[in-house]
GROMACS .gro file of C-alpha atoms in nm:
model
  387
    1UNK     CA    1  -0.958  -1.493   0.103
    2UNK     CA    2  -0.747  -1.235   0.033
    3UNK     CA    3  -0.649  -0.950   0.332
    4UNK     CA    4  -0.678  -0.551   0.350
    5UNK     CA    5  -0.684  -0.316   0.606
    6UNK     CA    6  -1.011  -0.171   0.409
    7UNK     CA    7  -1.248  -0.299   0.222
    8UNK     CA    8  -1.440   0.025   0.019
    9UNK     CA    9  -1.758  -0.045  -0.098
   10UNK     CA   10  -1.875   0.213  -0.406
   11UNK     CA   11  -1.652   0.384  -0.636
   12UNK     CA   12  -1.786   0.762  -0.648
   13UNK     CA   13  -1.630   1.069  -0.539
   14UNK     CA   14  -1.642   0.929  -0.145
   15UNK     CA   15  -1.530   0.599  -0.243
   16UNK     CA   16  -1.240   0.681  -0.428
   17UNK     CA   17  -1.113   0.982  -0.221
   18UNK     CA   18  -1.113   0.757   0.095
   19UNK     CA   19  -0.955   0.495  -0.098
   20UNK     CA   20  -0.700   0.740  -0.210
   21UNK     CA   21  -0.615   0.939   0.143
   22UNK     CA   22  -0.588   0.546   0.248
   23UNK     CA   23  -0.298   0.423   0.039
   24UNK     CA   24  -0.124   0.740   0.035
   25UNK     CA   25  -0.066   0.676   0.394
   26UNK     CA   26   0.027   0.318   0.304
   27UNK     CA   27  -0.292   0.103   0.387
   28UNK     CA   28  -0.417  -0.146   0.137
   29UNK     CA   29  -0.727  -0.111  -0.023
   30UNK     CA   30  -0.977  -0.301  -0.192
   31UNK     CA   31  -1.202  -0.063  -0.407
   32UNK     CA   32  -1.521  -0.261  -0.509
   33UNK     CA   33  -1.793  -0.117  -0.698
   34UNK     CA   34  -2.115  -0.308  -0.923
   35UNK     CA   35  -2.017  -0.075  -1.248
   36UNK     CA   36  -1.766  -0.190  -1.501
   37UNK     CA   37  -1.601   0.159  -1.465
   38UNK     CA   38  -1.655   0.449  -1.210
   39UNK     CA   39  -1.732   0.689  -1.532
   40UNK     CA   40  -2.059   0.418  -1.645
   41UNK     CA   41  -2.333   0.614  -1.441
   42UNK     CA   42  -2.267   0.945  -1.292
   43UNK     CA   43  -2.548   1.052  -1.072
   44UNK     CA   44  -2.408   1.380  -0.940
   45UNK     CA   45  -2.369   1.727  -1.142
   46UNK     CA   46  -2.056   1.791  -1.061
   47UNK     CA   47  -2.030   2.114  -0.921
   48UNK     CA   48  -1.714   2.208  -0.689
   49UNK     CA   49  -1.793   2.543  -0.431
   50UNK     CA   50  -1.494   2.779  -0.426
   51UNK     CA   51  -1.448   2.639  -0.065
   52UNK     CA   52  -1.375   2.273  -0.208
   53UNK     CA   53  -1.175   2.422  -0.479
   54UNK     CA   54  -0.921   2.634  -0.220
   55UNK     CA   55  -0.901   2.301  -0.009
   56UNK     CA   56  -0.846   2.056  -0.233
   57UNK     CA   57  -0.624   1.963  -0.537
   58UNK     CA   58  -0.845   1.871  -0.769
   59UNK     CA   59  -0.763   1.852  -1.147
   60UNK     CA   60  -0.781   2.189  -1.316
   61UNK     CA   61  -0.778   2.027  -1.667
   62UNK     CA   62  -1.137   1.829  -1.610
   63UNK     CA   63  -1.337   2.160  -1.436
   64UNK     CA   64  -1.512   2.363  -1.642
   65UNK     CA   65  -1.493   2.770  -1.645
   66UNK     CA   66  -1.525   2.978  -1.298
   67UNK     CA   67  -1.921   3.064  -1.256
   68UNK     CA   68  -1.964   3.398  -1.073
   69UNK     CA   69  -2.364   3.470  -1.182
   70UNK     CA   70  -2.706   3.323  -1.074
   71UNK     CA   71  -3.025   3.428  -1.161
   72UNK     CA   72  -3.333   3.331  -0.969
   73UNK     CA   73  -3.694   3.303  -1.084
   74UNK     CA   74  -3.977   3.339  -0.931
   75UNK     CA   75  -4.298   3.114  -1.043
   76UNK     CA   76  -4.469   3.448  -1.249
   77UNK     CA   77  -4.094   3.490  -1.374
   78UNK     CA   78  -3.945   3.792  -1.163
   79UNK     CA   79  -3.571   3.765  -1.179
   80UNK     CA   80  -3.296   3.833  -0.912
   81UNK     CA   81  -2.969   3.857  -0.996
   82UNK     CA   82  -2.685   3.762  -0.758
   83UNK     CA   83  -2.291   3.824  -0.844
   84UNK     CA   84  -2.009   3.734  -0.612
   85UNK     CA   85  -1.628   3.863  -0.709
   86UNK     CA   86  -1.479   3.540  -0.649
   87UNK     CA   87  -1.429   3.210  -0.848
   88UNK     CA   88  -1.736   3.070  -0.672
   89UNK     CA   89  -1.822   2.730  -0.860
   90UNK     CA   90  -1.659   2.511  -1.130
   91UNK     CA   91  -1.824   2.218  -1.281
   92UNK     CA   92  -1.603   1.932  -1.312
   93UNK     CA   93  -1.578   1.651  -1.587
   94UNK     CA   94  -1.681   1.349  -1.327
   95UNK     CA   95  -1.646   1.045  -1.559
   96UNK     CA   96  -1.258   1.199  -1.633
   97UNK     CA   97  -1.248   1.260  -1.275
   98UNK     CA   98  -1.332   0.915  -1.123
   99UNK     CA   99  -1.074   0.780  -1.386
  100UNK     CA  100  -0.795   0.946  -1.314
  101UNK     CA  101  -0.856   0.893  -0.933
  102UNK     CA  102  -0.897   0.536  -1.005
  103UNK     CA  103  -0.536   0.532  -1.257
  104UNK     CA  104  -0.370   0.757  -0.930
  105UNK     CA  105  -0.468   0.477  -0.693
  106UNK     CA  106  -0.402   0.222  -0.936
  107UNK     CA  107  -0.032   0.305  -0.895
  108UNK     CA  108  -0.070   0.367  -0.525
  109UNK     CA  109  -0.095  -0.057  -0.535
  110UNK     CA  110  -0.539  -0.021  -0.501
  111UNK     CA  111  -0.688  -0.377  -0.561
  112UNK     CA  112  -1.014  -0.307  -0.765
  113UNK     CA  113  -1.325  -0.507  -0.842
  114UNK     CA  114  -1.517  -0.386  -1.100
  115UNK     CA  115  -1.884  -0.537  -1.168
  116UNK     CA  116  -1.907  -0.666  -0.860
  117UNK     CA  117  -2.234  -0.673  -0.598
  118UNK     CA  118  -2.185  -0.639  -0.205
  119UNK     CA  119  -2.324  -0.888  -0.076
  120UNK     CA  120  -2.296  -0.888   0.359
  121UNK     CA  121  -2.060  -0.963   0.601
  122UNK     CA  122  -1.974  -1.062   0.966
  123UNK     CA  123  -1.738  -1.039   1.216
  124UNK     CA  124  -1.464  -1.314   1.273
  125UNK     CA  125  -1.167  -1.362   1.498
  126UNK     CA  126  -0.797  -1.318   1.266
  127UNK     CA  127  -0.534  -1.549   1.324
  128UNK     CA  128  -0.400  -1.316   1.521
  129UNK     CA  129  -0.703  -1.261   1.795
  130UNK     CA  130  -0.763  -1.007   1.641
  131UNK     CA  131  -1.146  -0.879   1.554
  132UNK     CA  132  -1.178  -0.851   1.143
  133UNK     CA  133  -1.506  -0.893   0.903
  134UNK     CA  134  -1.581  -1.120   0.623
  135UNK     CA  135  -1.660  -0.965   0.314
  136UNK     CA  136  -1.903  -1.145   0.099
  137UNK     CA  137  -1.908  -1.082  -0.274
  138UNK     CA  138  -2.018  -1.166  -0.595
  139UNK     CA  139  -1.935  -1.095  -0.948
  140UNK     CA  140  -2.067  -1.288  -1.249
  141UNK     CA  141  -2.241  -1.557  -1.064
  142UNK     CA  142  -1.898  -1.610  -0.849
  143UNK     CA  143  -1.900  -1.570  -0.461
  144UNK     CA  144  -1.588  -1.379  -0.340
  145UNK     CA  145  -1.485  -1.336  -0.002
  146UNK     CA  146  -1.236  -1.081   0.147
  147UNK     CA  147  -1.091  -1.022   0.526
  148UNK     CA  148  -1.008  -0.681   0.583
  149UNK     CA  149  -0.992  -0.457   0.947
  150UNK     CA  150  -1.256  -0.203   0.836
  151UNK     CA  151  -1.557  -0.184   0.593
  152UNK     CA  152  -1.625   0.143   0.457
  153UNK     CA  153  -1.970   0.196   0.297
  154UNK     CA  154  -1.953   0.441  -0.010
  155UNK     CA  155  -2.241   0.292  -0.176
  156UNK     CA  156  -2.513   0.631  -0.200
  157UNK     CA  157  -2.795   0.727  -0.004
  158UNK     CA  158  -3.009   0.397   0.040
  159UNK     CA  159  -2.661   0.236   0.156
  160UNK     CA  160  -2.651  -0.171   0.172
  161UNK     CA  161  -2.338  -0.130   0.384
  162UNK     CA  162  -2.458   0.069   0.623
  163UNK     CA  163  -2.810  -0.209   0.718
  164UNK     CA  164  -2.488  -0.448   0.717
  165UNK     CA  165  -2.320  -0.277   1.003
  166UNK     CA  166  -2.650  -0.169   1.242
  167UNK     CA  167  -2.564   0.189   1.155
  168UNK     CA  168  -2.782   0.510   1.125
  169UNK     CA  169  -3.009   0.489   0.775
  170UNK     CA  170  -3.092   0.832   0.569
  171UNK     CA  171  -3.495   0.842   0.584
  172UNK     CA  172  -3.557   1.199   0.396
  173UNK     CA  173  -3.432   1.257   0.045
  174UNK     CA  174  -3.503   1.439  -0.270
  175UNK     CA  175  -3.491   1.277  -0.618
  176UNK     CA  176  -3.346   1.485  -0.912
  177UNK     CA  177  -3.299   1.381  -1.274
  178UNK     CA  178  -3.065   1.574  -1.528
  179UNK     CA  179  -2.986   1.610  -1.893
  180UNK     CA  180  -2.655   1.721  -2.004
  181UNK     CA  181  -2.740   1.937  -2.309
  182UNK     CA  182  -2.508   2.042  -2.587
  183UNK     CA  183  -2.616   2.235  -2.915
  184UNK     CA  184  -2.784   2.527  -2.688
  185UNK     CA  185  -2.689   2.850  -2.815
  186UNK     CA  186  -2.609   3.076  -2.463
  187UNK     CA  187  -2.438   3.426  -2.453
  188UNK     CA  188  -2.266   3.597  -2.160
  189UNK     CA  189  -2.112   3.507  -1.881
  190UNK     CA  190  -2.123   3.129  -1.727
  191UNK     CA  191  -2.435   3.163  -1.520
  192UNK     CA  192  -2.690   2.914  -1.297
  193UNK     CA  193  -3.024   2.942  -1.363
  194UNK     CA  194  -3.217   2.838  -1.050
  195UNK     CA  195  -3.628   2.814  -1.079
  196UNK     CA  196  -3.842   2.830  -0.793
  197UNK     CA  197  -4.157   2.664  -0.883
  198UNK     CA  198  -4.324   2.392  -0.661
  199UNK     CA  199  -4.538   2.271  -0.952
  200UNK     CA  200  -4.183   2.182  -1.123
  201UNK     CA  201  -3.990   2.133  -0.807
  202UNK     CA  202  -4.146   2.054  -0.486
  203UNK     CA  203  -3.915   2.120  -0.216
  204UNK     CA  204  -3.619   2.228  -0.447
  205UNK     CA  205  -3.551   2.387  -0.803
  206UNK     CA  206  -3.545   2.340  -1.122
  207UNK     CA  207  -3.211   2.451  -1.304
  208UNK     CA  208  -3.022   2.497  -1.596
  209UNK     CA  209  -2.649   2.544  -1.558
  210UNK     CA  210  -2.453   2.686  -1.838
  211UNK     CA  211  -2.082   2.704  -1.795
  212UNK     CA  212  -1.947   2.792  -2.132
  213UNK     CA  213  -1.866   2.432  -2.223
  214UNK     CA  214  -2.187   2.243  -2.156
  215UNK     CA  215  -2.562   2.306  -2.055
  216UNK     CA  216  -2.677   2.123  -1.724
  217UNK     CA  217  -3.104   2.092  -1.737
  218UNK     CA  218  -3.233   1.950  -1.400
  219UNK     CA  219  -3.566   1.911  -1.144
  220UNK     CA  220  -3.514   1.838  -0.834
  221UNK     CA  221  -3.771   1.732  -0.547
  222UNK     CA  222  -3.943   1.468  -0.224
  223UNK     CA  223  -4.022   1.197  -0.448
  224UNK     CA  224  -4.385   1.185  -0.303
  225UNK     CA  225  -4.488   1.536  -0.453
  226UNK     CA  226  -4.381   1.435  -0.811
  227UNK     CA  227  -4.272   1.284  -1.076
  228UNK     CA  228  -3.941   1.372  -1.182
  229UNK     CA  229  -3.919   1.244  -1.591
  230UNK     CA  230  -4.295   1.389  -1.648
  231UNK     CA  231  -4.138   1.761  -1.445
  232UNK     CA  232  -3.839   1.767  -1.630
  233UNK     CA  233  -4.012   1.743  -1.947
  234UNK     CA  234  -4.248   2.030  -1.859
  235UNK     CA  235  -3.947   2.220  -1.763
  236UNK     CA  236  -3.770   2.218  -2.075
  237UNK     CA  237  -4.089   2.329  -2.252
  238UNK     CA  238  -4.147   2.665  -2.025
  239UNK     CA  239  -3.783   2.764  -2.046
  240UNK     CA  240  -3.792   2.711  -2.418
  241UNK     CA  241  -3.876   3.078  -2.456
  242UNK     CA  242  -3.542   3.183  -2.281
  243UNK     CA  243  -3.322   2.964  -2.468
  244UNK     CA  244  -3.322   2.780  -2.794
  245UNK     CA  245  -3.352   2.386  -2.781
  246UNK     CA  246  -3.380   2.334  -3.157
  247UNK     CA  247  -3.041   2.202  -3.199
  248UNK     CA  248  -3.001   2.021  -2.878
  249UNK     CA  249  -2.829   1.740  -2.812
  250UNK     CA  250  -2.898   1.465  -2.533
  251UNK     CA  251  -2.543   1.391  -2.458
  252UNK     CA  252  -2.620   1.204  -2.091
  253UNK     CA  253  -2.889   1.171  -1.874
  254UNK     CA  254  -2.864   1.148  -1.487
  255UNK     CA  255  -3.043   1.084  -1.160
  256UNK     CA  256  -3.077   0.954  -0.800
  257UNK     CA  257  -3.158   1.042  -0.459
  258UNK     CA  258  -2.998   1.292  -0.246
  259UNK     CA  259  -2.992   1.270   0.102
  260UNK     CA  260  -3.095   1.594   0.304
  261UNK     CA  261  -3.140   1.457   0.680
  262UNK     CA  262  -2.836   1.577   0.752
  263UNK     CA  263  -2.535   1.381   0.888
  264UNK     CA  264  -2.675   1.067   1.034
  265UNK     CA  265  -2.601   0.987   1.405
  266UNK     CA  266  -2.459   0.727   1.397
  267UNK     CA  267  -2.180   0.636   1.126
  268UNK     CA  268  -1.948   0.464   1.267
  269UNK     CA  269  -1.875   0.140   1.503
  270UNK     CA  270  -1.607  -0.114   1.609
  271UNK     CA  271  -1.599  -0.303   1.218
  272UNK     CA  272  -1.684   0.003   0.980
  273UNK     CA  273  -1.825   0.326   0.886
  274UNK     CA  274  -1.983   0.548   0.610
  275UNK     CA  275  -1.845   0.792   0.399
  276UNK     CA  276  -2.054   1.045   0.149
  277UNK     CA  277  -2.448   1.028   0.057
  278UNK     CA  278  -2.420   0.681   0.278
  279UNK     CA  279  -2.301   0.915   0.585
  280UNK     CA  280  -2.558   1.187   0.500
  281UNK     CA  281  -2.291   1.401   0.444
  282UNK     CA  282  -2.487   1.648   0.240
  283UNK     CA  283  -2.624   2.014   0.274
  284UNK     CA  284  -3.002   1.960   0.395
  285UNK     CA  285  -3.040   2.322   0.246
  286UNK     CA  286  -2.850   2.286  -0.078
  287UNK     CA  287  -2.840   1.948  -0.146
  288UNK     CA  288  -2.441   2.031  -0.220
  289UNK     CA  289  -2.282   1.692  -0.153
  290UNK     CA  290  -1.901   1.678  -0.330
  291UNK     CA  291  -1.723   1.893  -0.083
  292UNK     CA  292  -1.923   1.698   0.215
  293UNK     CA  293  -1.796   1.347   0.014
  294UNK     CA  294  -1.448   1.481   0.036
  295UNK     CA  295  -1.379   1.634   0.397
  296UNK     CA  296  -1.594   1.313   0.552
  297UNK     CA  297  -1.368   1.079   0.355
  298UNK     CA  298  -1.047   1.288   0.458
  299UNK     CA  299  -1.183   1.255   0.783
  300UNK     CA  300  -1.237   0.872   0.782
  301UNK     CA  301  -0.930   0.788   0.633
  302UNK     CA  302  -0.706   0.986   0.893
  303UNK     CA  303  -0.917   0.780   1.126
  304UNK     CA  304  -0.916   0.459   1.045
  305UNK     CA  305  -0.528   0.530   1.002
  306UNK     CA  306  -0.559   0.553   1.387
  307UNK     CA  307  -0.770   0.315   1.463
  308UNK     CA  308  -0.480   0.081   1.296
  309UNK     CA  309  -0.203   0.236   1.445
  310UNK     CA  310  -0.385   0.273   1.833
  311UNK     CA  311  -0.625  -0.051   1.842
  312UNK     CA  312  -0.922   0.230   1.913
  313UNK     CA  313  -1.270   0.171   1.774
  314UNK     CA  314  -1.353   0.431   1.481
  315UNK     CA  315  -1.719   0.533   1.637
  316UNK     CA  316  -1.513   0.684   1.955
  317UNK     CA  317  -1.333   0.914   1.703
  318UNK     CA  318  -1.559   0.949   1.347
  319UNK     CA  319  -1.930   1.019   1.560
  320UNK     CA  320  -2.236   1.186   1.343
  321UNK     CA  321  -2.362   1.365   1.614
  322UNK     CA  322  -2.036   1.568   1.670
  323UNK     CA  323  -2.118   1.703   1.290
  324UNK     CA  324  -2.508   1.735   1.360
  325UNK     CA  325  -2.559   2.047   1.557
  326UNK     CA  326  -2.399   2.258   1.258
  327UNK     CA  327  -2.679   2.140   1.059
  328UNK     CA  328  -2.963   2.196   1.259
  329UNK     CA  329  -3.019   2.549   1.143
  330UNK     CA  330  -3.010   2.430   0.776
  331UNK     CA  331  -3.259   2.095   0.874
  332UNK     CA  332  -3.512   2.394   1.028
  333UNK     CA  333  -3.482   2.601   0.676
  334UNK     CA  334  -3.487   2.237   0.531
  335UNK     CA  335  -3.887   2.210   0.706
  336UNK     CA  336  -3.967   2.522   0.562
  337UNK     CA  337  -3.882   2.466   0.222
  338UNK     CA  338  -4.059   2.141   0.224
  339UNK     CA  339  -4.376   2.335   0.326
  340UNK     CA  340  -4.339   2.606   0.077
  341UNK     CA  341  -4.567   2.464  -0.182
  342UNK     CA  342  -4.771   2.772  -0.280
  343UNK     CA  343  -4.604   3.002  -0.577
  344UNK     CA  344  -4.724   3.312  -0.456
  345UNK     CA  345  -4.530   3.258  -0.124
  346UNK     CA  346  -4.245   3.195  -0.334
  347UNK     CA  347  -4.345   3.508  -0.552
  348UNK     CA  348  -4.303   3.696  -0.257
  349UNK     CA  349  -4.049   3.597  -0.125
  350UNK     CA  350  -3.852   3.734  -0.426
  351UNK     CA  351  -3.997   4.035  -0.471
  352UNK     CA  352  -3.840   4.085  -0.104
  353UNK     CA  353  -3.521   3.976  -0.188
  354UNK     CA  354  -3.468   4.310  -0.390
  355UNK     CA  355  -3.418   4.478  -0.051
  356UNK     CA  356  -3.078   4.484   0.088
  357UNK     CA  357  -3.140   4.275   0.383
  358UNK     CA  358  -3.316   4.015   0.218
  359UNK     CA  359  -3.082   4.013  -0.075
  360UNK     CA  360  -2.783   3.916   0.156
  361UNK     CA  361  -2.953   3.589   0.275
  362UNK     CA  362  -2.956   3.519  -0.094
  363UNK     CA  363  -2.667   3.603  -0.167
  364UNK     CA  364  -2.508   3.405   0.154
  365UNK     CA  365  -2.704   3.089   0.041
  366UNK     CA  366  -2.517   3.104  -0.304
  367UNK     CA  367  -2.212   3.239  -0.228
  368UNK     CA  368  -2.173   3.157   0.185
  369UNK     CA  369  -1.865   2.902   0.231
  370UNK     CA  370  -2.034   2.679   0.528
  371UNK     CA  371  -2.101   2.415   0.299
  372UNK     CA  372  -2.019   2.107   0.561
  373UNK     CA  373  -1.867   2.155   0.912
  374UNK     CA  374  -1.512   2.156   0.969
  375UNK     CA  375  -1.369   1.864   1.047
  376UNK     CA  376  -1.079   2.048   1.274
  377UNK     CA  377  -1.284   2.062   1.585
  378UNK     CA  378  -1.306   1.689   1.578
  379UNK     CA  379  -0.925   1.645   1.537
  380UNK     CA  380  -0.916   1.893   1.859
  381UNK     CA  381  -1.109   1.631   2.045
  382UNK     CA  382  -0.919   1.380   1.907
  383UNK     CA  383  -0.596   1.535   2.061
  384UNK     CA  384  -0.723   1.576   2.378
  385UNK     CA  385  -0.838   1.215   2.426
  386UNK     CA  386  -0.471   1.127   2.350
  387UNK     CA  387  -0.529   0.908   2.030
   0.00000   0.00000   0.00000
């Protein structure tokens, strides 16, 4: 039974970003996730906003080329076309990218478990008084066990860790499934192709991301209104006139859920807290989730940090509902969208976004930088409660 200051459970972009601001400020760390390797199963697309890629130093080696361009269609296929002067998305190589977070905190001194399965834990009393959890394990039919100070769920949107601790649950998600395509002939400039269609995408899009390097083909939408394999296979078909799929290429296929409830409530208490699609820490509007994974787990690790140093209980600094009210704008527009499930409304909705003012909510829904709240305001509180 081996000590840590924190226990990580999941080994995706949350995971291992927490585990990394962790040990940079000299914590230890055990990382434990159920795949061999963090590269086995990607579930996410990948793609960085410009507001991640100012604020972070991520690797410029494993993103793809600068996207500027989207064009949107309408069911009857009208077209918009949106372009934004600066370096607005990059998709990034996220196998390459777990790896060489995992190698960076490798020689930071991060214990890892690989293949290994959460099982639950519960709160003991240390040797030295003070309050610590059990972590229960297993890998290949062996039961671990670890101590640590704090348990930090990183394990996705249907979280284990987070029914472990009595925290907040997500309860609304979309489902999307993805190929990623090579052999598809595309000319001009790196581009998204984003498809409004409810009979494709019910409560999302449908979209096919081309970035000069690779070709991104994806559905998106509430798992009750369809079924995502059956969709995506219709969608390749109708887009077939635009672009040529006889030399394609299946060179991975992903899915999952995405959470878009918002920031859950509650995310934090005296033995743990969440980090990423666990936390809800994903645009209900765009279903944009990597730059929400990184501040969050930024966030945590500075607190738990604290909570180490002071003897304070996380959920008095790291509280959901501090993040919620910036979302409740985007969990209103969320409703809509949900309801929008006739294609003339979306038709229509189109054709109006041709006119100026119209065309700027577009273009701000692209292009706009308020992908997750700024985690500054809590560090303001923070100060002035003297921790």
């Amino acid at each position: 039974m081996k000590r840590f200051d924190t226990v990580i459970i999941g080994a995706g972009l949350a995971g291992l970003q927490c585990a990394l601001e962790l040990l940079r400020r000299g914590r230890t760390v055990l990382l434990v996730d159920r795949k061999s390797r963090p590269s086995q199963i990607v579930h996410t697309t990948g793609i960085f906003v410009r507001r991640t890629l100012e604020d972070f130093d991520l690797p410029q080696d494993l993103l793809g080329p600068v996207v500027r361009h989207v064009t949107l269609y309408s069911p009857s296929g009208r077209t918009l076309e949106l372009e934004s002067p600066h370096e607005e998305f990059r998709i990034g190589d996220m196998g390459r990218i777990y790896q060489r977070m995992l190698d960076e905190a490798f020689s930071l001194g991060l214990e890892w478990l690989p293949s290994t399965h959460f099982v639950r834990s519960e709160s003991v009393v240390g040797t030295a008084c003070d309050r610590v959890s059990r972590v229960h394990l297993e890998s290949a039919g062996r039961q671990l066990v670890a101590i640590t100070k704090f348990l930090i769920g990183a394990d996705g949107a249907a979280s284990r860790v987070s029914a472990d601790l009595g925290l907040s649950q997500n309860e609304s998600w979309i489902v999307g499934v993805e190929e990623i395509l090579s052999g598809v002939p595309l000319e001009g400039q790196p581009r998204f192709h984003c498809f409004l269609d409810p009979r494709l995408a019910p409560g999302y899009i449908a979209w096919l991301v081309h970035d000069g390097r690779e070709v991104h083909l994806g559905v998106g939408g509430y798992p009750s209104k369809f079924r995502p394999e059956e969709a995506l296979c219709r969608f390749r078909e109708s887009v077939a006139e635009r672009f040529d799929f006889s030399r394609v290429r299946v060179e991975e296929i992903r899915g999952g859920r995405i959470p878009v409830g918002g920031v859950l409530p509650r995310i934090a208490n005296e033995r743990g807290l969440l980090v990423g699609d666990a936390a809800g820490a994903v645009s209900p509007l765009t279903a944009g989730g990597l730059d929400g994974a990184m501040r969050l787990s930024r966030f945590a690790a500075e607190t738990v940090a604290a909570c180490l140093d002071e003897g304070v209980s996380p959920s008095s600094i790291y509280s959901g509902e501090a993040f919620r009210a910036r979302f409740i704008s985007r969990l209103w527009m969320r409703r809509v969208i949900a309801a929008l499930d006739s294609p003339y409304v979306l038709d229509l909705g189109l054709a109006l976004a041709r006119f100026p003012g119209f065309r700027g909510i577009a273009w701000h829904l692209f292009f706009g930088r308020g992908s997750f709240p700024d985690v500054a305001r809590r560090r303001e509180v923070w100060s002035q409660q003297g921790i």
